[in-house]
Amino acid sequence: MDNDATVGAVLYIVQVVLRQVKFDIRCEDEALEDFVEQCFEDMRPSFANFMCEVLSMLGYGWALHEVVYKRRAGPSDDPTLSSKFTDGRIGWSCWDIRSQDSLFEWKWDDRNNLEAMLQQCPPSYGVRTIPMNRSLLFRPVSYKNSPEGRALLRSAYRAWYRKRHIENRE
């Protein structure tokens, strides 16, 4: 993903193309449709930037995003609470990625249902629980129903490994 110019270029092109995709919210209830569109407009970062983070699943096999909410109470000094709207309703603050390399372990219940991701990240390196009922999990391919899916680049590893060794010998 980061060690091959061709793979990096292809992933970059995929990101650029997918960031330009337009999406529509369609609902029979026009008021609900307007509210959801407003929530998308009010998120930080933009939906296009969110899509770039989602596409990290191509290299890792998965991307987990925590859904963070806020009250739509207008401008605030805290950018995580600031809103373009003042209706007092609850909307999305962001869908923040939880870095793949911060994964400590997955938490499963007694029936083998995925409950949470346990994350260990800077600056405190304490273990933090991110419940799946507040998360969005993206996988390019569901592999053995693992939350980690299967990276699209996995099949290219052998060819990359051999190419790298030929380059090193040259």
Coordinates of N, CA, C and O in Angstrom, one line a residue:
M1 N 0.8 -1.2 0.0 CA 0.0 0.0 0.0 C 0.9 1.3 0.0 O 0.6 2.2 -0.8
D2 N 1.9 1.3 0.9 CA 2.8 2.4 0.9 C 4.2 2.1 0.4 O 5.0 3.0 0.3
N3 N 4.4 0.9 0.0 CA 5.8 0.5 -0.4 C 5.9 0.2 -1.9 O 7.0 -0.2 -2.3
D4 N 4.9 0.4 -2.7 CA 4.9 0.2 -4.1 C 4.3 1.3 -4.9 O 3.1 1.7 -4.6
A5 N 5.0 1.9 -5.8 CA 4.5 3.0 -6.5 C 3.3 2.7 -7.3 O 2.3 3.6 -7.4
T6 N 3.2 1.6 -8.0 CA 2.0 1.2 -8.8 C 0.8 1.1 -7.9 O -0.3 1.6 -8.2
V7 N 0.9 0.3 -6.8 CA -0.2 0.1 -5.9 C -0.7 1.4 -5.3 O -1.9 1.7 -5.3
G8 N 0.3 2.2 -4.9 CA 0.0 3.5 -4.3 C -0.8 4.4 -5.3 O -1.8 5.1 -4.9
A9 N -0.3 4.4 -6.5 CA -1.0 5.2 -7.6 C -2.4 4.7 -7.8 O -3.3 5.5 -8.0
V10 N -2.6 3.4 -7.9 CA -3.9 2.9 -8.1 C -4.9 3.2 -7.0 O -6.0 3.6 -7.2
L11 N -4.4 3.1 -5.8 CA -5.2 3.4 -4.6 C -5.6 4.9 -4.6 O -6.7 5.3 -4.2
Y12 N -4.6 5.7 -5.0 CA -4.9 7.2 -5.0 C -6.0 7.5 -6.1 O -6.9 8.3 -5.8
I13 N -5.9 6.8 -7.2 CA -6.9 7.1 -8.3 C -8.3 6.6 -7.8 O -9.2 7.3 -8.1
V14 N -8.3 5.5 -7.2 CA -9.6 5.0 -6.6 C -10.2 6.0 -5.6 O -11.4 6.4 -5.7
Q15 N -9.3 6.6 -4.8 CA -9.8 7.6 -3.8 C -10.3 8.8 -4.5 O -11.4 9.4 -4.2
V16 N -9.6 9.3 -5.5 CA -10.0 10.5 -6.2 C -11.3 10.3 -6.9 O -12.2 11.2 -6.9
V17 N -11.5 9.2 -7.6 CA -12.7 8.9 -8.3 C -13.9 8.8 -7.3 O -15.0 9.4 -7.5
L18 N -13.7 8.0 -6.3 CA -14.8 7.8 -5.3 C -15.2 9.1 -4.5 O -16.3 9.2 -4.1
R19 N -14.2 10.0 -4.3 CA -14.5 11.2 -3.6 C -15.5 12.1 -4.4 O -16.2 13.0 -3.9
Q20 N -15.5 11.9 -5.7 CA -16.3 12.7 -6.6 C -17.7 12.2 -6.8 O -18.6 12.8 -7.4
V21 N -18.0 11.0 -6.3 CA -19.3 10.4 -6.4 C -20.4 11.2 -5.7 O -20.1 11.6 -4.5
K22 N -21.4 11.5 -6.3 CA -22.5 12.2 -5.7 C -23.5 11.2 -5.1 O -23.7 10.2 -5.7
F23 N -24.1 11.5 -4.0 CA -25.1 10.6 -3.4 C -26.4 11.4 -3.1 O -26.3 12.6 -2.9
D24 N -27.5 10.7 -3.2 CA -28.8 11.3 -2.9 C -29.4 10.5 -1.7 O -29.3 9.3 -1.6
I25 N -30.1 11.3 -0.9 CA -30.9 10.7 0.2 C -32.4 10.7 -0.4 O -32.9 11.8 -0.8
R26 N -33.0 9.6 -0.4 CA -34.3 9.5 -0.9 C -35.2 8.8 0.2 O -34.9 7.8 0.7
C27 N -36.3 9.5 0.5 CA -37.2 9.0 1.5 C -38.6 9.5 1.2 O -38.8 10.6 0.6
E28 N -39.6 8.7 1.6 CA -41.0 9.2 1.4 C -41.3 10.3 2.3 O -42.2 11.1 1.9
D29 N -40.7 10.4 3.4 CA -41.0 11.5 4.3 C -40.0 12.7 4.0 O -38.8 12.6 4.3
E30 N -40.5 13.7 3.4 CA -39.6 14.8 2.9 C -38.9 15.5 4.1 O -37.7 15.9 4.0
A31 N -39.5 15.6 5.2 CA -38.9 16.3 6.4 C -37.7 15.4 6.9 O -36.7 16.0 7.2
L32 N -37.9 14.1 6.9 CA -36.8 13.2 7.3 C -35.7 13.3 6.3 O -34.5 13.3 6.7
E33 N -36.0 13.3 5.1 CA -35.0 13.4 4.0 C -34.2 14.7 4.2 O -32.9 14.7 4.1
D34 N -34.8 15.8 4.4 CA -34.1 17.1 4.7 C -33.2 17.1 5.9 O -32.1 17.6 5.9
F35 N -33.7 16.4 7.0 CA -33.0 16.3 8.2 C -31.7 15.5 8.0 O -30.6 15.9 8.4
V36 N -31.8 14.4 7.3 CA -30.6 13.6 7.1 C -29.6 14.3 6.2 O -28.4 14.3 6.5
E37 N -30.1 15.0 5.2 CA -29.2 15.8 4.3 C -28.5 16.9 5.2 O -27.3 17.1 5.0
Q38 N -29.2 17.5 6.1 CA -28.6 18.5 6.9 C -27.5 17.9 7.8 O -26.4 18.5 8.1
C39 N -27.8 16.7 8.4 CA -26.8 16.0 9.2 C -25.6 15.7 8.5 O -24.5 15.9 9.0
F40 N -25.7 15.3 7.2 CA -24.5 15.1 6.4 C -23.7 16.4 6.2 O -22.5 16.4 6.2
E41 N -24.4 17.5 5.9 CA -23.7 18.8 5.7 C -23.0 19.2 7.0 O -22.0 20.0 6.9
D42 N -23.5 18.8 8.1 CA -23.1 19.3 9.4 C -21.9 18.5 10.0 O -21.4 18.8 11.1
M43 N -21.6 17.4 9.4 CA -20.5 16.5 9.9 C -19.1 17.1 9.6 O -18.9 17.9 8.7
R44 N -18.2 16.8 10.5 CA -16.8 17.1 10.3 C -16.1 15.8 10.3 O -16.4 14.9 11.1
P45 N -15.1 15.5 9.5 CA -14.8 16.2 8.3 C -15.9 16.0 7.2 O -16.9 15.3 7.5
S46 N -15.7 16.5 6.1 CA -16.7 16.3 5.0 C -16.9 14.9 4.7 O -16.1 14.0 5.0
F47 N -18.0 14.6 4.0 CA -18.3 13.2 3.6 C -17.2 12.7 2.6 O -16.9 11.5 2.7
A48 N -16.7 13.5 1.8 CA -15.6 13.1 0.8 C -14.4 12.7 1.6 O -13.8 11.7 1.3
N49 N -14.0 13.4 2.7 CA -12.9 13.0 3.5 C -13.2 11.7 4.2 O -12.3 10.8 4.4
F50 N -14.4 11.5 4.7 CA -14.8 10.3 5.3 C -14.6 9.1 4.4 O -14.1 8.1 4.8
M51 N -15.0 9.3 3.1 CA -14.8 8.2 2.1 C -13.4 7.8 2.0 O -13.1 6.6 1.8
C52 N -12.5 8.8 2.0 CA -11.0 8.4 1.9 C -10.6 7.5 3.1 O -9.9 6.6 2.9
E53 N -11.1 7.8 4.3 CA -10.8 7.0 5.5 C -11.4 5.6 5.3 O -10.8 4.6 5.7
V54 N -12.6 5.5 4.8 CA -13.3 4.2 4.5 C -12.4 3.4 3.6 O -12.3 2.2 3.8
L55 N -11.9 4.0 2.6 CA -11.1 3.3 1.6 C -9.8 2.7 2.1 O -9.1 1.9 1.4
S56 N -9.4 3.1 3.4 CA -8.3 2.4 4.0 C -8.5 0.9 4.1 O -7.6 0.1 4.3
M57 N -9.8 0.5 4.0 CA -10.1 -0.9 4.1 C -9.5 -1.7 3.0 O -9.3 -2.9 3.1
L58 N -9.2 -1.1 1.8 CA -8.7 -1.8 0.7 C -7.3 -2.4 1.1 O -7.0 -3.5 0.6
G59 N -6.5 -1.7 1.8 CA -5.2 -2.1 2.2 C -5.2 -3.0 3.4 O -4.4 -3.9 3.6
Y60 N -6.1 -2.7 4.4 CA -6.1 -3.4 5.7 C -7.1 -4.5 5.7 O -7.0 -5.4 6.6
G61 N -8.1 -4.4 4.9 CA -9.2 -5.4 4.9 C -10.4 -5.0 5.7 O -11.5 -5.6 5.7
W62 N -10.3 -3.9 6.5 CA -11.4 -3.4 7.3 C -11.1 -1.9 7.7 O -10.0 -1.5 7.7
A63 N -12.2 -1.2 8.0 CA -12.1 0.1 8.5 C -13.3 0.3 9.4 O -14.5 0.1 9.0
L64 N -13.0 0.6 10.7 CA -14.1 0.8 11.7 C -14.2 2.3 12.0 O -13.2 3.0 12.2
H65 N -15.4 2.8 12.0 CA -15.7 4.2 12.3 C -16.6 4.3 13.4 O -17.7 3.6 13.4
E66 N -16.3 5.1 14.4 CA -17.2 5.3 15.6 C -18.1 6.5 15.2 O -17.7 7.6 14.8
V67 N -19.4 6.3 15.4 CA -20.4 7.3 15.2 C -20.5 8.2 16.5 O -20.7 7.7 17.6
V68 N -20.2 9.5 16.3 CA -20.2 10.4 17.4 C -21.3 11.4 17.1 O -21.4 12.0 16.0
Y69 N -22.1 11.7 18.2 CA -23.3 12.5 18.0 C -23.0 13.9 18.7 O -22.1 14.0 19.5
K70 N -23.9 14.9 18.4 CA -23.8 16.2 19.0 C -25.2 16.8 18.9 O -26.1 16.4 18.1
R71 N -25.5 17.7 19.9 CA -26.7 18.5 19.8 C -26.5 19.6 18.8 O -25.5 20.3 18.9
R72 N -27.5 19.8 18.0 CA -27.4 20.9 17.0 C -27.8 22.2 17.6 O -28.9 22.6 17.5
A73 N -26.8 22.8 18.3 CA -27.1 24.0 19.1 C -26.4 25.2 18.6 O -26.1 26.2 19.4
G74 N -26.0 25.2 17.3 CA -25.4 26.4 16.7 C -23.9 26.4 16.9 O -23.3 25.4 17.4
P75 N -23.3 27.6 16.6 CA -21.8 27.7 16.7 C -21.3 27.5 18.1 O -22.0 27.8 19.1
S76 N -20.1 27.0 18.2 CA -19.5 26.7 19.5 C -18.0 26.9 19.4 O -17.4 26.7 18.3
D77 N -17.3 27.3 20.5 CA -15.8 27.4 20.4 C -15.2 26.0 20.3 O -14.1 25.8 19.8
D78 N -15.9 24.9 20.7 CA -15.4 23.6 20.5 C -15.9 23.1 19.2 O -17.1 22.9 18.9
P79 N -15.0 22.8 18.2 CA -15.4 22.4 16.9 C -16.1 21.1 16.9 O -16.9 20.8 15.9
T80 N -16.0 20.2 17.9 CA -16.7 19.0 17.9 C -18.2 19.2 18.3 O -19.0 18.3 18.0
L81 N -18.5 20.3 18.9 CA -19.9 20.6 19.2 C -20.6 21.6 18.3 O -21.8 21.8 18.3
S82 N -19.8 22.3 17.5 CA -20.3 23.4 16.7 C -21.2 22.8 15.6 O -21.0 21.8 15.0
S83 N -22.3 23.6 15.3 CA -23.3 23.1 14.3 C -23.7 24.3 13.5 O -23.8 25.4 14.0
K84 N -24.1 24.0 12.3 CA -24.7 25.1 11.4 C -26.1 25.3 11.7 O -26.7 26.2 11.2
F85 N -26.7 24.4 12.5 CA -28.2 24.5 12.8 C -28.4 24.7 14.3 O -27.6 24.3 15.2
T86 N -29.5 25.3 14.6 CA -29.9 25.7 16.0 C -31.2 25.1 16.5 O -31.8 25.6 17.4
D87 N -31.6 23.9 15.9 CA -32.9 23.4 16.2 C -32.9 22.5 17.5 O -33.9 22.0 17.9
G88 N -31.7 22.2 18.1 CA -31.6 21.5 19.3 C -31.7 20.0 19.1 O -31.6 19.2 20.1
R89 N -31.9 19.5 17.9 CA -32.0 18.1 17.6 C -30.6 17.4 17.7 O -29.6 18.1 17.6
I90 N -30.6 16.1 17.8 CA -29.3 15.4 17.8 C -28.9 15.0 16.4 O -29.7 14.5 15.6
G91 N -27.7 15.3 16.0 CA -27.2 15.0 14.7 C -25.8 14.3 14.8 O -25.3 14.1 15.9
W92 N -25.2 14.0 13.7 CA -23.8 13.4 13.7 C -22.8 14.5 13.9 O -22.8 15.5 13.1
S93 N -21.9 14.3 14.8 CA -20.7 15.2 14.8 C -19.7 14.7 13.8 O -19.2 15.5 13.0
C94 N -19.4 13.4 13.8 CA -18.5 12.8 12.9 C -18.7 11.3 12.9 O -19.3 10.7 13.8
W95 N -18.1 10.6 11.9 CA -17.9 9.2 11.9 C -16.4 9.0 11.9 O -15.8 8.8 10.9
D96 N -15.8 9.0 13.1 CA -14.3 9.0 13.2 C -13.7 7.6 13.0 O -14.2 6.7 13.6
I97 N -12.7 7.6 12.2 CA -12.0 6.3 12.0 C -11.3 5.9 13.3 O -10.8 6.7 14.0
R98 N -11.3 4.6 13.5 CA -10.5 4.1 14.6 C -9.4 3.3 13.9 O -9.6 2.2 13.3
S99 N -8.2 3.8 14.0 CA -7.0 3.3 13.2 C -6.8 1.8 13.3 O -6.9 1.3 14.4
Q100 N -6.6 1.2 12.2 CA -6.4 -0.2 12.2 C -5.2 -0.6 13.0 O -5.2 -1.7 13.7
D101 N -4.1 0.2 13.1 CA -3.0 -0.2 13.9 C -3.2 0.1 15.4 O -2.3 -0.2 16.2
S102 N -4.3 0.6 15.8 CA -4.6 0.8 17.2 C -5.5 -0.4 17.8 O -5.8 -0.4 19.0
L103 N -5.8 -1.4 16.9 CA -6.6 -2.5 17.4 C -5.8 -3.3 18.5 O -4.7 -3.7 18.3
F104 N -6.5 -3.5 19.6 CA -5.9 -4.3 20.7 C -6.5 -5.7 20.6 O -5.7 -6.7 20.6
E105 N -7.8 -5.8 20.5 CA -8.5 -7.0 20.3 C -10.0 -6.8 20.0 O -10.5 -5.7 20.2
W106 N -10.6 -7.8 19.5 CA -12.1 -7.8 19.3 C -12.7 -8.4 20.5 O -12.2 -9.4 21.0
K107 N -13.9 -7.9 20.9 CA -14.6 -8.5 22.0 C -15.9 -9.2 21.5 O -16.6 -8.6 20.7
W108 N -16.0 -10.4 21.9 CA -17.2 -11.3 21.4 C -18.0 -11.7 22.6 O -17.5 -11.8 23.7
D109 N -19.3 -11.8 22.4 CA -20.2 -12.3 23.5 C -20.2 -13.8 23.5 O -19.5 -14.5 22.7
D110 N -21.0 -14.4 24.4 CA -21.1 -15.9 24.5 C -21.6 -16.6 23.3 O -21.4 -17.8 23.1
R111 N -22.3 -15.9 22.4 CA -22.9 -16.5 21.2 C -22.0 -16.2 20.0 O -22.5 -16.3 18.9
N112 N -20.8 -15.8 20.2 CA -19.9 -15.4 19.1 C -20.4 -14.2 18.2 O -20.1 -14.2 17.0
N113 N -21.1 -13.3 18.8 CA -21.5 -12.1 18.2 C -20.5 -11.0 18.6 O -20.1 -10.9 19.7
L114 N -20.1 -10.2 17.6 CA -19.1 -9.2 17.8 C -19.7 -8.1 18.6 O -20.7 -7.5 18.3
E115 N -19.1 -7.7 19.8 CA -19.6 -6.7 20.7 C -18.9 -5.4 20.6 O -19.5 -4.3 20.6
A116 N -17.5 -5.4 20.4 CA -16.8 -4.2 20.5 C -15.4 -4.4 19.9 O -14.9 -5.5 19.8
M117 N -14.8 -3.3 19.6 CA -13.4 -3.2 19.3 C -12.7 -2.6 20.5 O -13.1 -1.6 21.0
L118 N -11.6 -3.3 21.0 CA -10.8 -2.7 22.0 C -9.6 -2.0 21.4 O -8.9 -2.7 20.6
Q119 N -9.5 -0.8 21.6 CA -8.5 0.1 21.0 C -7.4 0.5 22.0 O -7.8 0.9 23.1
Q120 N -6.2 0.5 21.6 CA -5.1 1.0 22.4 C -4.3 2.0 21.6 O -3.7 1.6 20.6
C121 N -4.4 3.3 21.9 CA -3.8 4.3 21.0 C -3.2 5.5 21.9 O -3.5 5.6 23.0
P122 N -2.4 6.3 21.2 CA -1.7 7.4 21.9 C -2.8 8.4 22.3 O -3.8 8.4 21.7
P123 N -2.5 9.3 23.2 CA -1.3 9.5 23.9 C -1.2 8.7 25.2 O -0.1 8.5 25.7
S124 N -2.3 8.1 25.7 CA -2.3 7.4 27.0 C -2.0 5.9 26.8 O -1.6 5.3 27.8
Y125 N -2.3 5.4 25.7 CA -2.2 4.0 25.4 C -3.0 3.1 26.3 O -2.8 1.9 26.5
G126 N -4.1 3.7 26.9 CA -5.0 2.9 27.7 C -6.0 2.2 26.7 O -6.2 2.6 25.6
V127 N -6.5 1.1 27.2 CA -7.5 0.3 26.3 C -8.8 1.0 26.4 O -9.4 1.2 27.5
R128 N -9.4 1.3 25.2 CA -10.7 1.9 25.1 C -11.6 1.0 24.4 O -11.3 0.4 23.4
T129 N -12.9 0.9 24.8 CA -13.9 0.1 24.2 C -14.8 0.9 23.3 O -15.3 1.9 23.7
I130 N -14.9 0.4 22.0 CA -15.8 1.0 21.0 C -16.8 0.0 20.7 O -16.6 -1.0 20.0
P131 N -18.1 0.2 21.2 CA -19.1 -0.7 21.0 C -19.5 -0.8 19.5 O -19.6 0.2 18.8
M132 N -19.9 -2.0 19.0 CA -20.3 -2.1 17.6 C -21.6 -1.5 17.3 O -21.8 -1.1 16.2
N133 N -22.5 -1.3 18.4 CA -23.7 -0.7 18.1 C -23.6 0.8 17.9 O -24.6 1.5 17.6
R134 N -22.4 1.4 18.1 CA -22.1 2.8 17.8 C -21.0 2.9 16.7 O -20.4 3.9 16.6
S135 N -20.9 1.9 15.9 CA -19.8 1.8 14.9 C -20.3 1.4 13.5 O -21.4 0.8 13.4
L136 N -19.5 1.8 12.6 CA -19.7 1.4 11.2 C -18.5 0.6 10.8 O -17.3 1.1 10.9
L137 N -18.7 -0.6 10.4 CA -17.6 -1.5 10.0 C -17.6 -1.7 8.5 O -18.6 -2.2 8.0
F138 N -16.6 -1.4 7.8 CA -16.5 -1.5 6.3 C -15.4 -2.6 6.0 O -14.3 -2.6 6.6
R139 N -15.8 -3.5 5.1 CA -14.9 -4.5 4.7 C -15.1 -4.7 3.2 O -16.2 -4.8 2.7
P140 N -14.0 -4.8 2.4 CA -14.2 -5.0 0.9 C -14.7 -6.4 0.6 O -15.5 -6.6 -0.3
V141 N -14.3 -7.3 1.5 CA -14.8 -8.7 1.3 C -15.0 -9.3 2.7 O -14.1 -9.1 3.6
S142 N -16.1 -10.0 2.9 CA -16.3 -10.6 4.2 C -15.6 -12.0 4.1 O -16.0 -12.8 3.2
Y143 N -14.7 -12.2 4.9 CA -13.9 -13.5 4.9 C -14.0 -14.2 6.2 O -13.6 -13.7 7.2
K144 N -14.7 -15.3 6.2 CA -15.0 -16.1 7.4 C -15.7 -15.3 8.4 O -15.5 -15.6 9.6
N145 N -16.5 -14.4 8.0 CA -17.2 -13.5 8.9 C -16.3 -12.8 9.9 O -16.7 -12.4 11.0
S146 N -15.0 -12.6 9.6 CA -14.1 -11.9 10.5 C -14.3 -10.4 10.4 O -14.5 -9.9 9.3
P147 N -14.2 -9.7 11.5 CA -14.4 -8.2 11.4 C -13.2 -7.6 10.6 O -13.3 -6.5 10.1
E148 N -12.1 -8.4 10.5 CA -11.0 -7.8 9.7 C -11.0 -8.1 8.2 O -10.2 -7.7 7.5
G149 N -12.1 -8.8 7.8 CA -12.3 -9.0 6.3 C -11.0 -9.6 5.7 O -10.3 -10.4 6.3
R150 N -10.8 -9.2 4.4 CA -9.7 -9.6 3.7 C -9.2 -8.4 2.8 O -10.0 -7.9 2.0
A151 N -8.0 -8.0 2.9 CA -7.4 -6.9 2.2 C -7.4 -7.3 0.7 O -7.0 -8.4 0.3
L152 N -7.7 -6.3 -0.1 CA -7.7 -6.6 -1.6 C -6.2 -6.7 -2.1 O -6.0 -7.4 -3.1
L153 N -5.3 -6.2 -1.3 CA -3.9 -6.3 -1.7 C -3.3 -7.6 -1.3 O -2.1 -7.9 -1.6
R154 N -4.0 -8.4 -0.5 CA -3.4 -9.7 0.0 C -2.9 -10.6 -1.1 O -1.8 -11.2 -1.0
S155 N -3.6 -10.7 -2.2 CA -3.3 -11.5 -3.3 C -2.0 -11.0 -4.1 O -1.4 -11.8 -4.8
A156 N -1.7 -9.7 -3.9 CA -0.6 -9.1 -4.6 C 0.7 -9.3 -3.8 O 1.8 -9.0 -4.4
Y157 N 0.6 -9.7 -2.6 CA 1.8 -9.7 -1.7 C 3.0 -10.6 -2.3 O 4.1 -10.1 -2.3
R158 N 2.7 -11.8 -2.8 CA 3.8 -12.6 -3.3 C 4.5 -12.0 -4.4 O 5.8 -12.0 -4.4
A159 N 3.8 -11.4 -5.4 CA 4.4 -10.8 -6.5 C 5.2 -9.6 -6.0 O 6.4 -9.3 -6.5
W160 N 4.7 -8.8 -5.1 CA 5.4 -7.6 -4.6 C 6.7 -8.1 -3.9 O 7.8 -7.5 -4.0
Y161 N 6.6 -9.1 -3.1 CA 7.7 -9.6 -2.3 C 8.9 -10.0 -3.2 O 10.0 -9.7 -3.0
R162 N 8.5 -10.8 -4.3 CA 9.6 -11.2 -5.3 C 10.1 -10.0 -6.0 O 11.4 -9.9 -6.2
K163 N 9.3 -9.1 -6.4 CA 9.8 -7.9 -7.1 C 10.7 -7.1 -6.2 O 11.8 -6.6 -6.7
R164 N 10.4 -6.9 -5.0 CA 11.3 -6.2 -4.0 C 12.6 -6.8 -3.9 O 13.7 -6.2 -3.9
H165 N 12.7 -8.2 -3.8 CA 13.9 -8.9 -3.7 C 14.8 -8.8 -5.0 O 16.0 -8.7 -4.9
I166 N 14.2 -8.8 -6.1 CA 14.9 -8.6 -7.4 C 15.5 -7.2 -7.4 O 16.7 -7.0 -7.8
E167 N 14.7 -6.2 -7.0 CA 15.2 -4.8 -7.0 C 16.4 -4.7 -6.0 O 17.3 -4.0 -6.3
N168 N 16.3 -5.3 -4.8 CA 17.3 -5.2 -3.9 C 18.6 -5.9 -4.4 O 19.7 -5.4 -4.1
R169 N 18.5 -7.0 -5.1 CA 19.7 -7.6 -5.6 C 20.4 -6.8 -6.8 O 21.6 -6.8 -6.9
E170 N 19.5 -6.1 -7.5 CA 20.1 -5.3 -8.6 C 20.8 -4.1 -8.0 O 21.8 -3.7 -8.5

